[in-house]
PDB file of C-alpha atoms and ligand atoms in Angstrom:
ATOM      1  CA  MET Y 249      -2.291 -18.142 -27.189  1.00 48.00           C
ATOM      2  CA  ALA Y 250      -4.605 -16.371 -24.743  1.00 52.00           C
ATOM      3  CA  ALA Y 251      -2.161 -16.153 -21.852  1.00 55.00           C
ATOM      4  CA  PRO Y 252       0.674 -14.153 -23.476  1.00 55.00           C
ATOM      5  CA  ALA Y 253      -1.845 -11.688 -24.911  1.00 54.00           C
ATOM      6  CA  MET Y 254      -3.291 -11.205 -21.412  1.00 51.00           C
ATOM      7  CA  GLU Y 255       0.161 -10.600 -19.973  1.00 50.00           C
ATOM      8  CA  GLY Y 256       0.946  -8.040 -22.613  1.00 90.00           C
ATOM      9  CA  MET Y 257      -2.255  -6.260 -21.714  1.00 92.00           C
ATOM     10  CA  ALA Y 258      -1.106  -5.633 -18.135  1.00 95.00           C
ATOM     11  CA  VAL Y 259       2.056  -3.941 -19.373  1.00 96.00           C
ATOM     12  CA  VAL Y 260       0.078  -1.794 -21.791  1.00 96.00           C
ATOM     13  CA  ALA Y 261      -2.361  -0.837 -19.017  1.00 97.00           C
ATOM     14  CA  TRP Y 262       0.515  -0.100 -16.617  1.00 97.00           C
ATOM     15  CA  ARG Y 263       2.133   2.270 -19.119  1.00 97.00           C
ATOM     16  CA  SER Y 264      -1.112   4.124 -19.501  1.00 97.00           C
ATOM     17  CA  VAL Y 265      -1.555   4.340 -15.694  1.00 98.00           C
ATOM     18  CA  MET Y 266       1.945   5.796 -15.361  1.00 98.00           C
ATOM     19  CA  VAL Y 267       1.084   8.456 -17.943  1.00 98.00           C
ATOM     20  CA  ARG Y 268      -2.156   9.279 -16.116  1.00 98.00           C
ATOM     21  CA  VAL Y 269      -0.275   9.566 -12.811  1.00 98.00           C
ATOM     22  CA  ARG Y 270       2.167  12.013 -14.407  1.00 98.00           C
ATOM     23  CA  GLN Y 271      -0.616  14.063 -15.950  1.00 98.00           C
ATOM     24  CA  ALA Y 272      -2.571  14.257 -12.702  1.00 98.00           C
ATOM     25  CA  ALA Y 273       0.571  15.400 -10.875  1.00 98.00           C
ATOM     26  CA  GLU Y 274       1.399  17.995 -13.524  1.00 97.00           C
ATOM     27  CA  LYS Y 275      -2.137  19.342 -13.432  1.00 97.00           C
ATOM     28  CA  VAL Y 276      -1.555  20.504  -9.852  1.00 97.00           C
ATOM     29  CA  GLY Y 277       2.133  21.312 -10.248  1.00 97.00           C
ATOM     30  CA  ARG Y 278       3.452  18.255  -8.426  1.00 96.00           C
ATOM     31  CA  ASP Y 279       6.503  16.154  -9.233  1.00 95.00           C
ATOM     32  CA  SER Y 280       5.293  12.698 -10.270  1.00 94.00           C
ATOM     33  CA  ASP Y 281       8.655  11.178  -9.331  1.00 94.00           C
ATOM     34  CA  ARG Y 282       7.591  11.659  -5.737  1.00 94.00           C
ATOM     35  CA  ILE Y 283       4.437   9.609  -6.157  1.00 97.00           C
ATOM     36  CA  SER Y 284       4.734   5.852  -5.660  1.00 98.00           C
ATOM     37  CA  VAL Y 285       2.549   3.603  -7.732  1.00 98.00           C
ATOM     38  CA  VAL Y 286       1.905   0.327  -5.952  1.00 98.00           C
ATOM     39  CA  ALA Y 287       0.756  -2.254  -8.505  1.00 98.00           C
ATOM     40  CA  VAL Y 288      -1.718  -4.334  -6.502  1.00 98.00           C
ATOM     41  CA  SER Y 289      -1.233  -7.862  -7.776  1.00 97.00           C
ATOM     42  CA  LYS Y 290      -3.466  -9.848  -5.412  1.00 96.00           C
ATOM     43  CA  THR Y 291      -5.103 -12.848  -7.126  1.00 95.00           C
ATOM     44  CA  LYS Y 292      -2.846 -12.343 -10.167  1.00 96.00           C
ATOM     45  CA  PRO Y 293      -0.286 -14.926 -11.239  1.00 96.00           C
ATOM     46  CA  VAL Y 294       3.464 -14.569 -10.799  1.00 97.00           C
ATOM     47  CA  SER Y 295       3.926 -14.634 -14.582  1.00 96.00           C
ATOM     48  CA  VAL Y 296       2.006 -11.385 -15.021  1.00 95.00           C
ATOM     49  CA  ILE Y 297       3.852  -9.682 -12.156  1.00 97.00           C
ATOM     50  CA  ARG Y 298       7.067 -10.774 -13.848  1.00 97.00           C
ATOM     51  CA  GLN Y 299       5.964  -9.062 -17.082  1.00 96.00           C
ATOM     52  CA  LEU Y 300       5.548  -5.777 -15.281  1.00 97.00           C
ATOM     53  CA  TYR Y 301       8.854  -6.296 -13.523  1.00 98.00           C
ATOM     54  CA  ASP Y 302      10.567  -6.878 -16.853  1.00 97.00           C
ATOM     55  CA  ALA Y 303       8.951  -3.698 -18.161  1.00 96.00           C
ATOM     56  CA  GLY Y 304      10.606  -1.839 -15.270  1.00 97.00           C
ATOM     57  CA  HIS Y 305       8.090  -1.704 -12.432  1.00 98.00           C
ATOM     58  CA  ARG Y 306       9.404  -2.503  -8.948  1.00 98.00           C
ATOM     59  CA  CYS Y 307       6.701  -1.710  -6.415  1.00 98.00           C
ATOM     60  CA  PHE Y 308       3.947  -4.274  -5.867  1.00 98.00           C
ATOM     61  CA  GLY Y 309       1.239  -4.750  -3.269  1.00 98.00           C
ATOM     62  CA  GLU Y 310      -0.449  -7.849  -1.886  1.00 98.00           C
ATOM     63  CA  ASN Y 311      -3.033  -8.274   0.812  1.00 94.00           C
ATOM     64  CA  TYR Y 312      -3.567 -11.972   1.443  1.00 96.00           C
ATOM     65  CA  VAL Y 313      -0.706 -13.325   3.550  1.00 97.00           C
ATOM     66  CA  GLN Y 314      -0.743 -16.911   2.293  1.00 96.00           C
ATOM     67  CA  GLU Y 315      -0.862 -15.858  -1.334  1.00 97.00           C
ATOM     68  CA  PHE Y 316       1.913 -13.360  -0.651  1.00 97.00           C
ATOM     69  CA  LEU Y 317       4.112 -16.038   0.937  1.00 97.00           C
ATOM     70  CA  ASP Y 318       3.608 -18.258  -2.102  1.00 97.00           C
ATOM     71  CA  LYS Y 319       4.386 -15.605  -4.674  1.00 97.00           C
ATOM     72  CA  ALA Y 320       7.125 -13.374  -3.234  1.00 97.00           C
ATOM     73  CA  PRO Y 321       9.877 -16.051  -3.182  1.00 96.00           C
ATOM     74  CA  GLN Y 322       9.238 -16.753  -6.883  1.00 97.00           C
ATOM     75  CA  LEU Y 323       9.999 -13.170  -7.830  1.00 98.00           C
ATOM     76  CA  PRO Y 324      13.159 -11.024  -7.873  1.00 98.00           C
ATOM     77  CA  GLU Y 325      14.521  -9.730  -4.602  1.00 97.00           C
ATOM     78  CA  ASP Y 326      14.718  -6.129  -5.677  1.00 97.00           C
ATOM     79  CA  ILE Y 327      10.935  -5.867  -5.770  1.00 98.00           C
ATOM     80  CA  LYS Y 328       9.650  -3.455  -3.149  1.00 98.00           C
ATOM     81  CA  TRP Y 329       6.685  -5.288  -1.670  1.00 98.00           C
ATOM     82  CA  HIS Y 330       3.961  -3.458   0.199  1.00 98.00           C
ATOM     83  CA  PHE Y 331       1.579  -5.366   2.383  1.00 98.00           C
ATOM     84  CA  ILE Y 332      -1.690  -3.440   2.071  1.00 97.00           C
ATOM     85  CA  GLY Y 333      -4.811  -3.593   4.188  1.00 93.00           C
ATOM     86  CA  HIS Y 334      -5.620  -5.555   7.290  1.00 92.00           C
ATOM     87  CA  LEU Y 335      -2.864  -7.733   8.730  1.00 96.00           C
ATOM     88  CA  GLN Y 336      -3.573 -10.252  11.477  1.00 96.00           C
ATOM     89  CA  THR Y 337      -1.029 -10.293  14.284  1.00 97.00           C
ATOM     90  CA  ASN Y 338      -0.659 -14.066  14.093  1.00 97.00           C
ATOM     91  CA  LYS Y 339       0.596 -13.753  10.496  1.00 97.00           C
ATOM     92  CA  VAL Y 340       3.276 -11.176  11.234  1.00 98.00           C
ATOM     93  CA  LYS Y 341       6.125 -13.566  12.000  1.00 96.00           C
ATOM     94  CA  SER Y 342       5.773 -15.646   8.855  1.00 96.00           C
ATOM     95  CA  LEU Y 343       5.337 -12.538   6.724  1.00 97.00           C
ATOM     96  CA  LEU Y 344       8.550 -10.974   7.989  1.00 96.00           C
ATOM     97  CA  ALA Y 345      10.490 -14.224   7.838  1.00 95.00           C
ATOM     98  CA  SER Y 346       9.390 -15.133   4.303  1.00 94.00           C
ATOM     99  CA  VAL Y 347       9.550 -11.768   2.592  1.00 96.00           C
ATOM    100  CA  PRO Y 348      12.939 -10.159   3.344  1.00 96.00           C
ATOM    101  CA  ASN Y 349      12.210  -7.524   0.712  1.00 97.00           C
ATOM    102  CA  LEU Y 350       9.012  -6.355   2.401  1.00 98.00           C
ATOM    103  CA  ALA Y 351       9.383  -2.589   2.038  1.00 98.00           C
ATOM    104  CA  MET Y 352       6.285  -1.332   3.790  1.00 98.00           C
ATOM    105  CA  VAL Y 353       3.228  -2.357   5.736  1.00 98.00           C
ATOM    106  CA  GLU Y 354       0.302  -0.152   4.743  1.00 98.00           C
ATOM    107  CA  GLY Y 355      -2.135  -0.602   7.437  1.00 92.00           C
ATOM    108  CA  VAL Y 356      -0.996  -0.502  11.039  1.00 97.00           C
ATOM    109  CA  ASP Y 357      -4.268   0.006  12.864  1.00 96.00           C
ATOM    110  CA  SER Y 358      -3.479  -0.920  16.467  1.00 96.00           C
ATOM    111  CA  GLN Y 359      -0.728  -0.745  19.065  1.00 97.00           C
ATOM    112  CA  LYS Y 360      -0.890  -4.506  19.234  1.00 97.00           C
ATOM    113  CA  LEU Y 361      -0.062  -4.918  15.550  1.00 98.00           C
ATOM    114  CA  ALA Y 362       2.717  -2.323  15.826  1.00 98.00           C
ATOM    115  CA  LYS Y 363       4.241  -4.253  18.727  1.00 98.00           C
ATOM    116  CA  HIS Y 364       4.093  -7.555  16.858  1.00 98.00           C
ATOM    117  CA  LEU Y 365       5.743  -6.008  13.804  1.00 98.00           C
ATOM    118  CA  ASP Y 366       8.410  -4.316  15.900  1.00 98.00           C
ATOM    119  CA  ARG Y 367       9.300  -7.567  17.641  1.00 97.00           C
ATOM    120  CA  ALA Y 368       9.313  -9.593  14.418  1.00 97.00           C
ATOM    121  CA  VAL Y 369      11.668  -7.113  12.732  1.00 98.00           C
ATOM    122  CA  SER Y 370      13.972  -7.190  15.724  1.00 97.00           C
ATOM    123  CA  ALA Y 371      13.904 -11.001  15.863  1.00 96.00           C
ATOM    124  CA  ILE Y 372      15.128 -11.420  12.285  1.00 95.00           C
ATOM    125  CA  GLY Y 373      17.535  -8.495  12.492  1.00 92.00           C
ATOM    126  CA  ARG Y 374      16.507  -6.811   9.281  1.00 94.00           C
ATOM    127  CA  LYS Y 375      16.540  -3.073   8.665  1.00 95.00           C
ATOM    128  CA  PRO Y 376      13.656  -1.047  10.107  1.00 97.00           C
ATOM    129  CA  LEU Y 377      10.335  -1.635   8.414  1.00 98.00           C
ATOM    130  CA  LYS Y 378       8.416   1.300   6.997  1.00 98.00           C
ATOM    131  CA  VAL Y 379       4.836   1.475   8.175  1.00 98.00           C
ATOM    132  CA  LEU Y 380       1.815   3.610   7.441  1.00 98.00           C
ATOM    133  CA  VAL Y 381      -0.873   4.073  10.044  1.00 98.00           C
ATOM    134  CA  GLN Y 382      -4.278   3.177   8.633  1.00 97.00           C
ATOM    135  CA  VAL Y 383      -7.095   5.615   9.283  1.00 97.00           C
ATOM    136  CA  ASN Y 384     -10.768   4.771   8.971  1.00 96.00           C
ATOM    137  CA  THR Y 385     -12.050   7.783   7.067  1.00 95.00           C
ATOM    138  CA  SER Y 386     -15.525   6.438   6.333  1.00 92.00           C
ATOM    139  CA  GLY Y 387     -16.857   6.292   9.865  1.00 87.00           C
ATOM    140  CA  GLU Y 388     -18.151   2.795   9.197  1.00 84.00           C
ATOM    141  CA  THR Y 389     -17.398   0.391  12.013  1.00 76.00           C
ATOM    142  CA  SER Y 390     -16.764  -2.500   9.639  1.00 66.00           C
ATOM    143  CA  LYS Y 391     -13.585  -0.995   8.219  1.00 65.00           C
ATOM    144  CA  SER Y 392     -10.199  -1.467   9.782  1.00 81.00           C
ATOM    145  CA  GLY Y 393      -8.171   1.573  10.639  1.00 94.00           C
ATOM    146  CA  VAL Y 394      -8.131   3.896  13.628  1.00 95.00           C
ATOM    147  CA  ASP Y 395     -10.706   6.628  13.967  1.00 95.00           C
ATOM    148  CA  PRO Y 396      -9.264   9.965  12.831  1.00 96.00           C
ATOM    149  CA  PRO Y 397      -8.995  11.443  16.360  1.00 95.00           C
ATOM    150  CA  ALA Y 398      -6.967   8.403  17.467  1.00 96.00           C
ATOM    151  CA  CYS Y 399      -4.339   8.565  14.728  1.00 97.00           C
ATOM    152  CA  VAL Y 400      -1.998  10.936  16.595  1.00 98.00           C
ATOM    153  CA  ASP Y 401      -1.760   8.566  19.558  1.00 98.00           C
ATOM    154  CA  LEU Y 402      -1.035   5.558  17.390  1.00 98.00           C
ATOM    155  CA  VAL Y 403       1.661   7.453  15.488  1.00 98.00           C
ATOM    156  CA  LYS Y 404       3.167   8.552  18.810  1.00 98.00           C
ATOM    157  CA  HIS Y 405       3.205   4.957  19.952  1.00 98.00           C
ATOM    158  CA  VAL Y 406       4.964   3.783  16.782  1.00 98.00           C
ATOM    159  CA  LYS Y 407       7.567   6.526  17.019  1.00 97.00           C
ATOM    160  CA  ALA Y 408       8.189   6.193  20.741  1.00 97.00           C
ATOM    161  CA  GLU Y 409       7.835   2.473  21.382  1.00 98.00           C
ATOM    162  CA  CYS Y 410       8.733   0.727  18.144  1.00 98.00           C
ATOM    163  CA  PRO Y 411      12.406   1.355  17.332  1.00 98.00           C
ATOM    164  CA  ASN Y 412      12.356  -1.233  14.548  1.00 98.00           C
ATOM    165  CA  LEU Y 413       9.551   0.491  12.688  1.00 98.00           C
ATOM    166  CA  GLU Y 414       9.925   3.617  10.620  1.00 98.00           C
ATOM    167  CA  PHE Y 415       6.761   5.688  10.691  1.00 98.00           C
ATOM    168  CA  SER Y 416       6.288   6.841   7.098  1.00 98.00           C
ATOM    169  CA  GLY Y 417       2.783   8.242   6.913  1.00 98.00           C
ATOM    170  CA  LEU Y 418      -0.929   7.530   6.793  1.00 98.00           C
ATOM    171  CA  MET Y 419      -3.147   5.417   4.578  1.00 98.00           C
ATOM    172  CA  THR Y 420      -6.854   5.032   4.028  1.00 97.00           C
ATOM    173  CA  ILE Y 421      -9.038   2.730   2.033  1.00 94.00           C
ATOM    174  CA  GLY Y 422     -12.099   4.953   1.980  1.00 88.00           C
ATOM    175  CA  MET Y 423     -15.574   3.527   1.939  1.00 88.00           C
ATOM    176  CA  PRO Y 424     -16.529  -0.044   2.920  1.00 85.00           C
ATOM    177  CA  ASP Y 425     -16.977  -0.926  -0.759  1.00 87.00           C
ATOM    178  CA  TYR Y 426     -13.393   0.125  -1.476  1.00 87.00           C
ATOM    179  CA  THR Y 427     -14.318   3.353  -3.179  1.00 88.00           C
ATOM    180  CA  SER Y 428     -13.280   6.732  -1.846  1.00 90.00           C
ATOM    181  CA  THR Y 429     -14.831  10.145  -1.720  1.00 91.00           C
ATOM    182  CA  PRO Y 430     -13.129  13.541  -1.614  1.00 94.00           C
ATOM    183  CA  GLU Y 431     -14.267  13.671   2.039  1.00 95.00           C
ATOM    184  CA  ASN Y 432     -12.244  10.531   2.803  1.00 96.00           C
ATOM    185  CA  PHE Y 433      -9.168  12.116   1.242  1.00 97.00           C
ATOM    186  CA  LYS Y 434      -9.801  15.392   3.069  1.00 97.00           C
ATOM    187  CA  THR Y 435     -10.055  13.528   6.361  1.00 97.00           C
ATOM    188  CA  LEU Y 436      -6.673  11.893   5.736  1.00 98.00           C
ATOM    189  CA  LEU Y 437      -5.150  15.308   4.927  1.00 98.00           C
ATOM    190  CA  ASN Y 438      -6.521  16.651   8.208  1.00 98.00           C
ATOM    191  CA  CYS Y 439      -5.045  13.681  10.050  1.00 98.00           C
ATOM    192  CA  ARG Y 440      -1.670  14.429   8.529  1.00 98.00           C
ATOM    193  CA  SER Y 441      -1.871  18.047   9.702  1.00 98.00           C
ATOM    194  CA  ALA Y 442      -2.718  16.899  13.213  1.00 98.00           C
ATOM    195  CA  VAL Y 443       0.071  14.302  13.290  1.00 98.00           C
ATOM    196  CA  CYS Y 444       2.715  16.639  11.890  1.00 98.00           C
ATOM    197  CA  LYS Y 445       1.750  19.454  14.215  1.00 97.00           C
ATOM    198  CA  SER Y 446       1.638  17.274  17.275  1.00 97.00           C
ATOM    199  CA  LEU Y 447       4.887  15.426  16.582  1.00 96.00           C
ATOM    200  CA  GLY Y 448       6.812  18.231  14.916  1.00 96.00           C
ATOM    201  CA  ILE Y 449       7.212  16.365  11.625  1.00 95.00           C
ATOM    202  CA  ALA Y 450       7.419  18.127   8.253  1.00 96.00           C
ATOM    203  CA  GLU Y 451       4.420  17.274   6.054  1.00 95.00           C
ATOM    204  CA  GLU Y 452       6.811  16.088   3.331  1.00 94.00           C
ATOM    205  CA  GLN Y 453       7.987  13.419   5.787  1.00 94.00           C
ATOM    206  CA  CYS Y 454       4.491  12.011   6.126  1.00 97.00           C
ATOM    207  CA  GLU Y 455       3.221  10.066   3.154  1.00 98.00           C
ATOM    208  CA  LEU Y 456      -0.434   9.848   2.223  1.00 98.00           C
ATOM    209  CA  SER Y 457      -1.484   6.528   0.737  1.00 98.00           C
ATOM    210  CA  MET Y 458      -4.860   7.137  -0.836  1.00 98.00           C
ATOM    211  CA  GLY Y 459      -6.381   6.481  -4.234  1.00 97.00           C
ATOM    212  CA  MET Y 460      -7.098   3.225  -6.055  1.00 97.00           C
ATOM    213  CA  SER Y 461      -8.117   2.270  -9.589  1.00 96.00           C
ATOM    214  CA  GLY Y 462     -11.250   4.377  -9.665  1.00 94.00           C
ATOM    215  CA  ASP Y 463      -9.956   7.559  -8.114  1.00 95.00           C
ATOM    216  CA  PHE Y 464      -6.173   7.743  -8.183  1.00 97.00           C
ATOM    217  CA  GLU Y 465      -6.077  10.907 -10.285  1.00 97.00           C
ATOM    218  CA  GLN Y 466      -8.329  12.767  -7.887  1.00 97.00           C
ATOM    219  CA  ALA Y 467      -6.280  11.454  -4.956  1.00 97.00           C
ATOM    220  CA  ILE Y 468      -3.076  12.738  -6.566  1.00 98.00           C
ATOM    221  CA  GLU Y 469      -4.659  16.116  -7.177  1.00 97.00           C
ATOM    222  CA  MET Y 470      -5.512  16.205  -3.478  1.00 97.00           C
ATOM    223  CA  GLY Y 471      -1.981  15.323  -2.390  1.00 97.00           C
ATOM    224  CA  SER Y 472      -1.614  11.543  -2.391  1.00 98.00           C
ATOM    225  CA  THR Y 473       2.000  10.352  -2.434  1.00 98.00           C
ATOM    226  CA  ASN Y 474       1.219   6.662  -2.809  1.00 98.00           C
ATOM    227  CA  VAL Y 475      -1.532   5.205  -4.978  1.00 98.00           C
ATOM    228  CA  ARG Y 476      -2.519   1.531  -4.869  1.00 98.00           C
ATOM    229  CA  ILE Y 477      -3.722   0.389  -8.262  1.00 98.00           C
ATOM    230  CA  GLY Y 478      -4.954  -3.116  -8.979  1.00 97.00           C
ATOM    231  CA  SER Y 479      -7.692  -3.720 -11.515  1.00 97.00           C
ATOM    232  CA  THR Y 480      -6.840  -0.815 -13.810  1.00 97.00           C
ATOM    233  CA  ILE Y 481      -3.439  -2.431 -14.358  1.00 97.00           C
ATOM    234  CA  PHE Y 482      -4.190  -6.135 -14.058  1.00 96.00           C
ATOM    235  CA  GLY Y 483      -7.831  -6.330 -15.110  1.00 92.00           C
ATOM    236  CA  PRO Y 484     -10.746  -7.402 -12.930  1.00 91.00           C
ATOM    237  CA  ARG Y 485     -10.049  -9.916 -10.180  1.00 89.00           C
ATOM    238  CA  ASP Y 486     -11.617 -13.338 -10.347  1.00 82.00           C
ATOM    239  CA  TYR Y 487     -12.000 -14.691  -6.831  1.00 79.00           C
ATOM    240  CA  SER Y 488     -13.671 -17.907  -7.959  1.00 72.00           C
ATOM    241  CA  LYS Y 489     -10.511 -19.554  -9.300  1.00 57.00           C
ATOM    242  CA  LYS Y 490      -7.726 -18.045  -7.285  1.00 52.00           C
ATOM    243  CA  GLN Y 491      -4.503 -18.198  -9.284  1.00 47.00           C
ATOM    244  CA  CYS Y 492      -1.387 -18.146  -7.171  1.00 47.00           C
TER     245      CYS Y 492
HETATM  246  C1  PLP N 211      -7.277  -4.500  -3.671  1.00 95.75           C
HETATM  247  C2  PLP N 211      -6.819  -3.254  -3.009  1.00 95.75           C
HETATM  248  C3  PLP N 211      -6.482  -2.121  -3.770  1.00 95.75           C
HETATM  249  C4  PLP N 211      -6.585  -2.054  -5.276  1.00 95.75           C
HETATM  250  O1  PLP N 211      -7.909  -1.932  -5.691  1.00 95.75           O
HETATM  251  P1  PLP N 211      -8.305  -1.598  -7.218  1.00 95.75           P
HETATM  252  O2  PLP N 211      -9.611  -0.939  -7.079  1.00 95.75           O
HETATM  253  O3  PLP N 211      -8.335  -2.894  -7.932  1.00 95.75           O
HETATM  254  O4  PLP N 211      -7.264  -0.691  -7.748  1.00 95.75           O
HETATM  255  C5  PLP N 211      -6.026  -1.009  -3.087  1.00 95.75           C
HETATM  256  N1  PLP N 211      -5.904  -0.993  -1.746  1.00 95.75           N
HETATM  257  C6  PLP N 211      -6.221  -2.064  -0.990  1.00 95.75           C
HETATM  258  C7  PLP N 211      -6.053  -1.993   0.480  1.00 95.75           C
HETATM  259  C8  PLP N 211      -6.679  -3.223  -1.595  1.00 95.75           C
HETATM  260  O5  PLP N 211      -6.992  -4.287  -0.830  1.00 95.75           O
END
């Protein structure tokens, strides 16, 4: 009976994460209801996602398109799916067509990707798609995301040229090994200031997606509005026998 015990564990871990999110928010006088917790379910089976869904969670994140296309149709339509991380332009059409309940793309890092998304949304006639612009806050060339000084221009492009996209904020992954430092978070905060000032947007209208399993409490204390939590909820990922 190993499998049901495993599934129960994810729900237990999720409850504890939700408590930690609330405590981190309260510590700095923030309202935790305004912080989204994206349960990052990549490599995890549909059955475990379903357990969390049944426990009341609705916001999930995936970052491999093929896996996403396999799993999303097997799960309830009121799930708010986030695509997180790098998205190839040649996958945009199938992603939009297969996941009508795609709520947000966290990681627009080029005008080209924005254009592809805008066209795909228009082609299927769905409601505007929320997007976050991804910023490379580590300075490492290997990471996707625009350099901080370029984020204002990309946001301008999305707002001016992509009527089917709804600019919702900024996201960062952090360091190339998927950890983050306070400097990465600070850089994203500075980008938000620049974007809001330049485009006349209120800071509350610009989400900050930062913080993962290892650092979500610190990210919340620094102002994150969207944390992406995988292994702390679902356990370590095993890439050797991909279950999907
Ligand atoms: C996998 C992934 C996460 C979750 O990472 P954990 O450390 O397991 O919480 C968050 N963001 C992105 C972009 C990811 O690809």
